[in-house]
mmCIF file of C-alpha atoms in Angstrom:
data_model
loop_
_atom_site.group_PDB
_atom_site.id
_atom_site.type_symbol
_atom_site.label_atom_id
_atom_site.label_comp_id
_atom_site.label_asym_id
_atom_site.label_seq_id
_atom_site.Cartn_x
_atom_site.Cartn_y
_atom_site.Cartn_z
ATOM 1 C CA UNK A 197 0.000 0.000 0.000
ATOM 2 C CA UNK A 198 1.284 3.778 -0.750
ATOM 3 C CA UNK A 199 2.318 5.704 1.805
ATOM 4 C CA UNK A 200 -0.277 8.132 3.026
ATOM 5 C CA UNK A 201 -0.386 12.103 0.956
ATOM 6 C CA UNK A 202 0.987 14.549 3.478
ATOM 7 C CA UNK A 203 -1.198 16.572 5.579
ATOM 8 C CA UNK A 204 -2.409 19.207 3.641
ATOM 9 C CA UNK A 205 -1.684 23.061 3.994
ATOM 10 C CA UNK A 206 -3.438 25.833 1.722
ATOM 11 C CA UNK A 207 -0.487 28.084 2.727
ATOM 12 C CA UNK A 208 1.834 25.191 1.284
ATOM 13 C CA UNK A 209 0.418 25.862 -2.080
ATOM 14 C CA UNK A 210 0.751 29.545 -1.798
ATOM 15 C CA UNK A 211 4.466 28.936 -1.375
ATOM 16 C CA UNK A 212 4.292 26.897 -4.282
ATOM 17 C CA UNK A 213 2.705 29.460 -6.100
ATOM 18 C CA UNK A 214 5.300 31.520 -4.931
ATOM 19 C CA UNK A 215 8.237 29.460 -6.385
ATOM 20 C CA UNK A 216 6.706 28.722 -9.368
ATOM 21 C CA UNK A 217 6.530 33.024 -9.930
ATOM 22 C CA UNK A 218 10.039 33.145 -9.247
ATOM 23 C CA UNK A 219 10.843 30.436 -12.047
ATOM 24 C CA UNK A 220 8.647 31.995 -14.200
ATOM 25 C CA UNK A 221 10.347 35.450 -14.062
ATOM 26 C CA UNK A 222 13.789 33.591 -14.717
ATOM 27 C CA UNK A 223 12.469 32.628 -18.154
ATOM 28 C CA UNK A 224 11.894 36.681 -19.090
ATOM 29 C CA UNK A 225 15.390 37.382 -17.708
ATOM 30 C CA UNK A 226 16.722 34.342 -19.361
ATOM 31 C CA UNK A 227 15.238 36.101 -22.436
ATOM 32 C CA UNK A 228 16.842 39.402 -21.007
ATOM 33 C CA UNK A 229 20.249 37.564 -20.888
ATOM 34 C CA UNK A 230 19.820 36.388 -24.252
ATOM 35 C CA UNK A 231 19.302 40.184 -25.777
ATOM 36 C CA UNK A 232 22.464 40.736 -24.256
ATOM 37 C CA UNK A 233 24.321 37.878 -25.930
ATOM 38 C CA UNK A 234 24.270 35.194 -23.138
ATOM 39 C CA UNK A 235 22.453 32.039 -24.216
ATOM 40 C CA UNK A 236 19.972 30.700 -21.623
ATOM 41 C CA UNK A 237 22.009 27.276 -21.763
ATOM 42 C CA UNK A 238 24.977 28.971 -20.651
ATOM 43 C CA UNK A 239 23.518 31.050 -18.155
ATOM 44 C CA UNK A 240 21.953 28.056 -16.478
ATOM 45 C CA UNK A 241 25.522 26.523 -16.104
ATOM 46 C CA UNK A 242 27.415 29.593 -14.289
ATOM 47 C CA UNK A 243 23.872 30.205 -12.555
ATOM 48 C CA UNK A 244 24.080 26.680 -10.855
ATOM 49 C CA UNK A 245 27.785 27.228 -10.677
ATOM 50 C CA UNK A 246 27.483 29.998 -8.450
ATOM 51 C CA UNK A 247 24.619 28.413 -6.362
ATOM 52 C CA UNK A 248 26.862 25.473 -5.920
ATOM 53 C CA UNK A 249 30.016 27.896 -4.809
ATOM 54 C CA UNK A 250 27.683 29.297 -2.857
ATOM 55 C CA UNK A 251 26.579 26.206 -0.572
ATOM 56 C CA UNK A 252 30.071 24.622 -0.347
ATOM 57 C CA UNK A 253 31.085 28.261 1.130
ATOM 58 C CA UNK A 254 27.314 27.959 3.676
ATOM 59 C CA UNK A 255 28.270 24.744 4.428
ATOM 60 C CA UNK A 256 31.867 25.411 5.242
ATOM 61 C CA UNK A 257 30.937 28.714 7.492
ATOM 62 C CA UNK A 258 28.330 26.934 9.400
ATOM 63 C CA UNK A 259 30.374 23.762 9.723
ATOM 64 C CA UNK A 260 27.296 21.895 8.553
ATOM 65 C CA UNK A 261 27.262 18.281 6.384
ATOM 66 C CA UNK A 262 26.025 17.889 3.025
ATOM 67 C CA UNK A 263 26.335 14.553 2.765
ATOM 68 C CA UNK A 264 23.839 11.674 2.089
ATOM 69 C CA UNK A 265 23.278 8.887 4.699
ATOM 70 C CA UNK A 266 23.328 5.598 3.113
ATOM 71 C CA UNK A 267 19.385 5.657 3.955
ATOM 72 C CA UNK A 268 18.430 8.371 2.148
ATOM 73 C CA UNK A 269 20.873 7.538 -1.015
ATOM 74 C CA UNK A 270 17.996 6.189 -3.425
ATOM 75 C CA UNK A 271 16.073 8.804 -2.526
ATOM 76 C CA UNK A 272 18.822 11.014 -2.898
ATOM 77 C CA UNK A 273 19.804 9.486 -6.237
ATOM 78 C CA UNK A 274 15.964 10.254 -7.315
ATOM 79 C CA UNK A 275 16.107 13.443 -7.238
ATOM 80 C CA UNK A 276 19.363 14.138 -9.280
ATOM 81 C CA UNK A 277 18.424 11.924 -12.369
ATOM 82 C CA UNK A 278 15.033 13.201 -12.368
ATOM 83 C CA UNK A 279 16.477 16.677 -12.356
ATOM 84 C CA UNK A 280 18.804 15.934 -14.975
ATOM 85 C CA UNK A 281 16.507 15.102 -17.229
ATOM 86 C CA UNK A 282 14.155 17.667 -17.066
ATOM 87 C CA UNK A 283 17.476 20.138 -17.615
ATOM 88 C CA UNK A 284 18.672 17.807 -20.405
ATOM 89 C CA UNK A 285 15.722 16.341 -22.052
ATOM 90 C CA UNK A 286 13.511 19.670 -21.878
ATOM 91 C CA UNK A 287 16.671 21.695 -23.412
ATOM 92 C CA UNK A 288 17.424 19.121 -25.839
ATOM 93 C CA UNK A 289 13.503 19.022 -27.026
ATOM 94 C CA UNK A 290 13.884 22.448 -28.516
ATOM 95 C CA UNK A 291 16.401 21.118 -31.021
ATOM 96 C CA UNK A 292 14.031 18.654 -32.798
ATOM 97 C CA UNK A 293 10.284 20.889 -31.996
ATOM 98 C CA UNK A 294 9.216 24.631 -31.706
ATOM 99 C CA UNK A 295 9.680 26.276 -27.927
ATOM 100 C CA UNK A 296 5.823 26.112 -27.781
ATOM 101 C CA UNK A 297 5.284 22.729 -28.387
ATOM 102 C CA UNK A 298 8.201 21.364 -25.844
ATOM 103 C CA UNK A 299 6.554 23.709 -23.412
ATOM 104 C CA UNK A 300 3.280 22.387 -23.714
ATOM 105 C CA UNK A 301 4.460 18.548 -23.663
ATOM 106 C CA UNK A 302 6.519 19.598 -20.175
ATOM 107 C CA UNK A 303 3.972 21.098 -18.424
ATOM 108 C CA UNK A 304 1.643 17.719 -18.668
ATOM 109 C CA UNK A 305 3.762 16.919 -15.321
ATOM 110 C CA UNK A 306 0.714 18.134 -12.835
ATOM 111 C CA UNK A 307 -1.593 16.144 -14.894
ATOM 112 C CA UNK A 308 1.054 13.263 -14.469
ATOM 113 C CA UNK A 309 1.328 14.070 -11.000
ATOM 114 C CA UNK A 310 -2.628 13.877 -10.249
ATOM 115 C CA UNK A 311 -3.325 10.668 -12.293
ATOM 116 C CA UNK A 312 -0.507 9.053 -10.567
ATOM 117 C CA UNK A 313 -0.958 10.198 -6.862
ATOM 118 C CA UNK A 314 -3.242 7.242 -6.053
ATOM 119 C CA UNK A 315 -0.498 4.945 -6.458
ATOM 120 C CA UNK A 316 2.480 6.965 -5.391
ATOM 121 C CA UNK A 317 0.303 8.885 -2.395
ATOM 122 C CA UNK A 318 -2.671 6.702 -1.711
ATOM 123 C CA UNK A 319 -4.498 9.672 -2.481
ATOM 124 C CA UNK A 320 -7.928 9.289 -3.639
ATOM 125 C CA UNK A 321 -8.985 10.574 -7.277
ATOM 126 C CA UNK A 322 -12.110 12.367 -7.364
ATOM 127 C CA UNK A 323 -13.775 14.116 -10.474
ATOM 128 C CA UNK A 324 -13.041 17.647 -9.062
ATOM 129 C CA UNK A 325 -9.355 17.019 -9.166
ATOM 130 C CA UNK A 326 -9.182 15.243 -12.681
ATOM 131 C CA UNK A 327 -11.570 18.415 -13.459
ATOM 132 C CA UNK A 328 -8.954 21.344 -11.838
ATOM 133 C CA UNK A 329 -5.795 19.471 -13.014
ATOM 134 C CA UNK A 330 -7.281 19.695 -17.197
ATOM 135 C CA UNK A 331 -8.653 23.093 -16.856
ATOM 136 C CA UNK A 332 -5.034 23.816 -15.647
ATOM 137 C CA UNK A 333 -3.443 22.054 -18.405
ATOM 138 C CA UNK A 334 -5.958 23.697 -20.701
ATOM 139 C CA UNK A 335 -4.996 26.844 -19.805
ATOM 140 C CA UNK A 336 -1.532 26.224 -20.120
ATOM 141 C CA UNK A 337 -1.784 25.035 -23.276
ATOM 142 C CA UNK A 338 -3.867 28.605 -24.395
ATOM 143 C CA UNK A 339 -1.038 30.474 -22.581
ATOM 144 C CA UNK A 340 1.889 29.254 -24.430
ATOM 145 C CA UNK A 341 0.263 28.668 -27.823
ATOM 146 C CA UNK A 342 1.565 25.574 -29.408
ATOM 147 C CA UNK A 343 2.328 25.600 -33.343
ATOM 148 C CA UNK A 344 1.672 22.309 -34.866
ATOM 149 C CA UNK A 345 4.408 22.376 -37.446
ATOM 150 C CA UNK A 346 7.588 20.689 -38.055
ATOM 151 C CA UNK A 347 6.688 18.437 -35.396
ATOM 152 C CA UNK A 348 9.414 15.759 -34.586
ATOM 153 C CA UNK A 349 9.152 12.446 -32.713
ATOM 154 C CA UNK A 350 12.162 12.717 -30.917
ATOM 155 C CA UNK A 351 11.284 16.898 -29.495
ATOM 156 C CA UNK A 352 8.089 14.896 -28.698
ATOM 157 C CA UNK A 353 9.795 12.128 -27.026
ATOM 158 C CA UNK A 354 12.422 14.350 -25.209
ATOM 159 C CA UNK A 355 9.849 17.115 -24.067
ATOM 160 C CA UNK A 356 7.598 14.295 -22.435
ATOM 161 C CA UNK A 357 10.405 12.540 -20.528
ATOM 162 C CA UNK A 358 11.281 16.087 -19.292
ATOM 163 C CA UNK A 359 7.505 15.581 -17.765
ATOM 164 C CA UNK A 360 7.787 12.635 -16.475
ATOM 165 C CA UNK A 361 11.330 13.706 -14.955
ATOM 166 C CA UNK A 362 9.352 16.843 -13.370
ATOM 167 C CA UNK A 363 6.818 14.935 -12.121
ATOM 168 C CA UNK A 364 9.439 12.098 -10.172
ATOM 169 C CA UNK A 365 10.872 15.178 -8.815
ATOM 170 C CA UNK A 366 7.951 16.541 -7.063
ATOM 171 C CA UNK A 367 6.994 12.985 -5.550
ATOM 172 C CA UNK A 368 10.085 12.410 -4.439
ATOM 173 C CA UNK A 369 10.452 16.112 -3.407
ATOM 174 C CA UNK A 370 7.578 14.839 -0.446
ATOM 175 C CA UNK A 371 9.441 12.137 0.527
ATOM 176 C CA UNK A 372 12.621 13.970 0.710
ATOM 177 C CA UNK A 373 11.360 16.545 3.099
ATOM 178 C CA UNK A 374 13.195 15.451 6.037
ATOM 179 C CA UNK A 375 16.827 15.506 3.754
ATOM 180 C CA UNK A 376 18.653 19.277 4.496
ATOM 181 C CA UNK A 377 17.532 21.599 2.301
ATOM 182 C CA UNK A 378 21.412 22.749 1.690
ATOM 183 C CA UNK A 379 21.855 19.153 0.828
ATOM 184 C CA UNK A 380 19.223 18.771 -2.046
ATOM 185 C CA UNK A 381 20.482 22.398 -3.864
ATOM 186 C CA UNK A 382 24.338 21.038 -3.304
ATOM 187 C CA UNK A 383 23.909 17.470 -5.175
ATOM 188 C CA UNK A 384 20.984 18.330 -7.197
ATOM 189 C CA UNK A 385 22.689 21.143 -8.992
ATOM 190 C CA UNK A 386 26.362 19.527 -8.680
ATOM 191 C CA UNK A 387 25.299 16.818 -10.875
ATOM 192 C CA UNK A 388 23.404 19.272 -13.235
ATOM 193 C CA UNK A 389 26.361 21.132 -14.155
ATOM 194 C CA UNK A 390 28.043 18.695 -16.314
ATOM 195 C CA UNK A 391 25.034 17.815 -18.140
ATOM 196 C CA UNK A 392 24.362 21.695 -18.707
ATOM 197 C CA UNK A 393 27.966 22.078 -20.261
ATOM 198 C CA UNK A 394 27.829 19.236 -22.622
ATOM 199 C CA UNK A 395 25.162 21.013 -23.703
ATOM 200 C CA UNK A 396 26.094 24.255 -24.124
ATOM 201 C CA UNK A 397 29.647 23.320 -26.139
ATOM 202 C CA UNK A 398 27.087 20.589 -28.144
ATOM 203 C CA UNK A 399 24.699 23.561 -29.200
ATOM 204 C CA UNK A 400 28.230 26.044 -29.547
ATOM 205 C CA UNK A 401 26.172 28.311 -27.630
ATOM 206 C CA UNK A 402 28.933 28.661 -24.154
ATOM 207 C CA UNK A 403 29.828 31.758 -23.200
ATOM 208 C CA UNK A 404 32.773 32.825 -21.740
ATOM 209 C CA UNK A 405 33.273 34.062 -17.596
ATOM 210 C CA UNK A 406 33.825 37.303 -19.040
ATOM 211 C CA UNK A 407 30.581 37.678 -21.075
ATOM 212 C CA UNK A 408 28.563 37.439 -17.783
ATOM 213 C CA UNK A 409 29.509 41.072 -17.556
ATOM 214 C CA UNK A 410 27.588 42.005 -20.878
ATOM 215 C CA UNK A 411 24.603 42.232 -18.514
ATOM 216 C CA UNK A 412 25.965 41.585 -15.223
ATOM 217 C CA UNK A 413 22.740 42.977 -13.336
ATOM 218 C CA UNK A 414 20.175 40.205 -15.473
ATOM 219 C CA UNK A 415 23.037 37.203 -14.462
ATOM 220 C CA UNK A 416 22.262 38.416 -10.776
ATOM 221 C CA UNK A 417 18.618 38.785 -10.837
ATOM 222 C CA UNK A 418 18.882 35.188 -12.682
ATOM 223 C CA UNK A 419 21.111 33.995 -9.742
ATOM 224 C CA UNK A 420 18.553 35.187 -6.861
ATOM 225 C CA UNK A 421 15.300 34.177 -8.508
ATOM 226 C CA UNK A 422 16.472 30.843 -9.093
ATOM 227 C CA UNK A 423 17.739 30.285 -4.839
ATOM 228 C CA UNK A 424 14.237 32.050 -4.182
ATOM 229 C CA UNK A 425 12.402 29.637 -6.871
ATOM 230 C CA UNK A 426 14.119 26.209 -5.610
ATOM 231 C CA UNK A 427 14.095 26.997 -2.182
ATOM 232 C CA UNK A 428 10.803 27.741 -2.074
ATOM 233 C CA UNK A 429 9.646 24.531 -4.406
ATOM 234 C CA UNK A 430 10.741 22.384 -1.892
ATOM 235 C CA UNK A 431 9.658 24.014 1.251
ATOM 236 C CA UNK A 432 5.722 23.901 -0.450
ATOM 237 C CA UNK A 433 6.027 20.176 -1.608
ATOM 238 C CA UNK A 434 7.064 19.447 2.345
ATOM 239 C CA UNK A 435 3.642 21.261 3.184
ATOM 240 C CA UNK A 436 1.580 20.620 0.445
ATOM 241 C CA UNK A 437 2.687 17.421 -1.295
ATOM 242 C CA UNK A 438 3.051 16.661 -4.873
ATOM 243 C CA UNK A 439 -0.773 17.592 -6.246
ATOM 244 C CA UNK A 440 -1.146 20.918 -4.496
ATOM 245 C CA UNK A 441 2.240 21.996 -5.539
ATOM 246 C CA UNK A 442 2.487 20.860 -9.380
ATOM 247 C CA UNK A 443 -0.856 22.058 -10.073
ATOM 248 C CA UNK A 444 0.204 25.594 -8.540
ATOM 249 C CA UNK A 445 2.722 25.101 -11.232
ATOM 250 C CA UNK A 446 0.771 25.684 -13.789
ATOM 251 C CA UNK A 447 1.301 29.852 -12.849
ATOM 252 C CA UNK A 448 4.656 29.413 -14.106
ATOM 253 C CA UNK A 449 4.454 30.307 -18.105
ATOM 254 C CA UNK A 450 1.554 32.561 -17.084
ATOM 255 C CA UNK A 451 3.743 34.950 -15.434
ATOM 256 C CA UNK A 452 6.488 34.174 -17.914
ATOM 257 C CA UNK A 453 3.747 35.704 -20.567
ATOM 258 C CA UNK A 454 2.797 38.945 -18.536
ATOM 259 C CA UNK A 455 6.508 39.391 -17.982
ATOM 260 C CA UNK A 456 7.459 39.108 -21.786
ATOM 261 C CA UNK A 457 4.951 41.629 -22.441
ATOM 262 C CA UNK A 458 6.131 44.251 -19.470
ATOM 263 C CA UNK A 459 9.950 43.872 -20.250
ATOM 264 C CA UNK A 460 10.311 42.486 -23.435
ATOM 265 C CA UNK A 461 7.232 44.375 -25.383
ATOM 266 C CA UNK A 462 5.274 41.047 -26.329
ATOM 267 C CA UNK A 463 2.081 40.956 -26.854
ATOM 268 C CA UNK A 464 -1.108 39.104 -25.232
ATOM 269 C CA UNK A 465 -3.790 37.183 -27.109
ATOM 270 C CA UNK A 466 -7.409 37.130 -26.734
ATOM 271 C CA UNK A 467 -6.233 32.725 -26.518
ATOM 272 C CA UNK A 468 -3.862 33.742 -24.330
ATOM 273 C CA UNK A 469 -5.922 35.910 -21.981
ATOM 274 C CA UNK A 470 -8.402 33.330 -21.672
ATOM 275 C CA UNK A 471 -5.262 30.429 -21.117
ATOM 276 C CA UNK A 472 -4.919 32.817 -17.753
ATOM 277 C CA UNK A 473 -8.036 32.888 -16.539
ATOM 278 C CA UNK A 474 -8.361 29.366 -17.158
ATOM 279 C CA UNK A 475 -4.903 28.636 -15.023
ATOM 280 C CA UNK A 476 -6.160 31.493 -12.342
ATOM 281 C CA UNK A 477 -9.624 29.666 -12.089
ATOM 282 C CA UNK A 478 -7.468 26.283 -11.242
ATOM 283 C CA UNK A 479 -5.418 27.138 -9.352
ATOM 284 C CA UNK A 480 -8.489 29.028 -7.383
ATOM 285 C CA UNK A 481 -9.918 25.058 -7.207
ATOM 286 C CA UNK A 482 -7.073 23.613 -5.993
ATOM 287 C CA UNK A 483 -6.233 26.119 -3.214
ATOM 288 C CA UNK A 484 -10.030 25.554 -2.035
ATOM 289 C CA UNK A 485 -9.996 21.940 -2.473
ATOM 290 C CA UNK A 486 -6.150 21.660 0.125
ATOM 291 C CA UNK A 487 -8.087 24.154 2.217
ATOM 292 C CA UNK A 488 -11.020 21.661 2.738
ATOM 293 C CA UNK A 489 -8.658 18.880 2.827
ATOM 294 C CA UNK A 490 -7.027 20.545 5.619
ATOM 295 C CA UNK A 491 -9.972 20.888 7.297
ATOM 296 C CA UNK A 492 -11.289 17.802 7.538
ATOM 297 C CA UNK A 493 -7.654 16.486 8.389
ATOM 298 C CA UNK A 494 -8.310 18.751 11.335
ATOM 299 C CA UNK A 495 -11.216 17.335 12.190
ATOM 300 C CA UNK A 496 -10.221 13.432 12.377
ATOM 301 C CA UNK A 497 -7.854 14.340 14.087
ATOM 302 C CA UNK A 498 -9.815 16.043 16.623
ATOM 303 C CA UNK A 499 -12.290 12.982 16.816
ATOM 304 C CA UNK A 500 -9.481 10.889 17.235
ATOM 305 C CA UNK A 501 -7.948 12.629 19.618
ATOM 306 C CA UNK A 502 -9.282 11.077 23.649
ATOM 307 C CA UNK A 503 -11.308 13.577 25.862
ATOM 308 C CA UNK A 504 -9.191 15.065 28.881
ATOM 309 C CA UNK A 505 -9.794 13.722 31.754
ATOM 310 C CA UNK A 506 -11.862 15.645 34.759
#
């Protein structure tokens, strides 16, 4: 039998909606970076660089481990391949299919994630759910605006193990909860980095140390966004488990959208307008559906609980 979802917290998808803001504003300054010469490849290689410089240095200061006890290595192990192949397989997608289309294929990983939870969470799959986790998808879809041409099996094929990579992540995100949080960023993006450079010299698209300072403010605001993003990713997946927090996902290429049309001057569709509300409405759901979750959590656990004594 699966082990049982984690107790539920409203305010854990908040968080999650928070994180997934912060990755979505990375993708306008990745677009930012690129203006400036900096391909988002490379700047997702000295990004994780620095986060990983960063942690050693925490870690060293504080006196603190990073290791893995032998207990938690699978688990451990789990989370760097599946975030591996979201940064290889989603990267590599746009080679073989349009931006759109690999976008669209990715973010089926809170569907995934919701058809899945009754075997990975013993969580129980009602219509609402199924119902909030399409509308989301729907939306999604509307928001990024997939173009049907020059479609290629293997952008198809790479794109949806990129979803199925994100979704692994956020189960075993939950299960991972009680593993350092300074010990997920260190070996999660440690083992990234390599896989990010081979890449970037594959593609010819590395830039250069000394590049970074072509627009040394974006490579910053890329830098903090990204701690703020994964930081807060995992602290809502401890408090809200894998359904809340994919689904609040979904926000993710919707604020990507309004921030290429504040900074970078594009534009919004009527299709895309409506992909928002459609997103806004679901995530709306799913907020009031971990709210009532929470609540009757609350009150088993009250009935459960044995009257004081006189």
């Amino acid at each position: 039998m699966p082990p049982a979802p984690p107790p539920s917290s409203p305010f854990g998808a908040l968080i999650a909606l928070a994180a997934a803001s912060f990755y979505g504003s990375n993708i306008v300054i990745a677009r930012l970076a690129a203006d400036a010469g900096i391909s988002g490849v490379s700047l997702v290689f000295w990004r994780t660089l620095v986060v990983v410089v960063g942690v050693v240095a925490l870690a060293v200061l504080t006196r603190r481990s990073i290791g893995v006890g032998r207990e938690r290595l699978g688990l451990m192990t789990t989370l760097v391949v599946s975030s591996i192949a979201i940064a290889v397989c989603y990267i590599s997608a746009i080679a073989f299919v349009p931006v759109t289309v690999a976008a669209v294929i990715f973010y089926t990983f809170p569907v995934l994630i919701v058809l899945a939870s009754p075997l990975v969470e013993g969580r129980r799959l009602g219509a609402p759910l199924l119902g909030v986790a399409l509308v989301a998808f729907g939306g999604v879809a509307c928001v990024v605006g997939p173009v049907f041409a020059g479609i290629d099996w293997r952008g198809v094929a790479l794109a949806g193990v990129a979803s199925v990579g994100a979704a692994t992540q956020f189960f075993a995100g939950v299960r991972a909860r009680d593993i350092p949080l300074a010990t997920k960023v260190f070996w999660m993006n440690t083992l990234t980095l390599p896989a990010s450079l081979v890449i970037a010299l594959s593609f010819g698209v590395m830039n250069p140390p000394g590049e970074l300072m072509l627009a040394p403010v974006v490579v910053g605001l890329a830098v903090v966004t990204f701690v703020f993003a994964f930081t807060l990713q995992f602290v809502a997946l401890g408090r809200a488990g894998a359904v809340a927090t994919g689904l609040s996902f979904c926000i993710e290429p919707v604020v990507a959208a309004f921030g290429a049309a504040l900074l970078v001057g594009e534009r919004l569709s009527g299709v895309q307008i409506l992909g928002v509300a459609l997103v806004v409405a679901a995530i709306a759901g799913n907020v009031l559906m971990e709210s009532r979750r929470a609540a009757a959590q609350r009150a088993k656990a009250s009935a459960s609980r044995p009257p004081a004594s006189a």
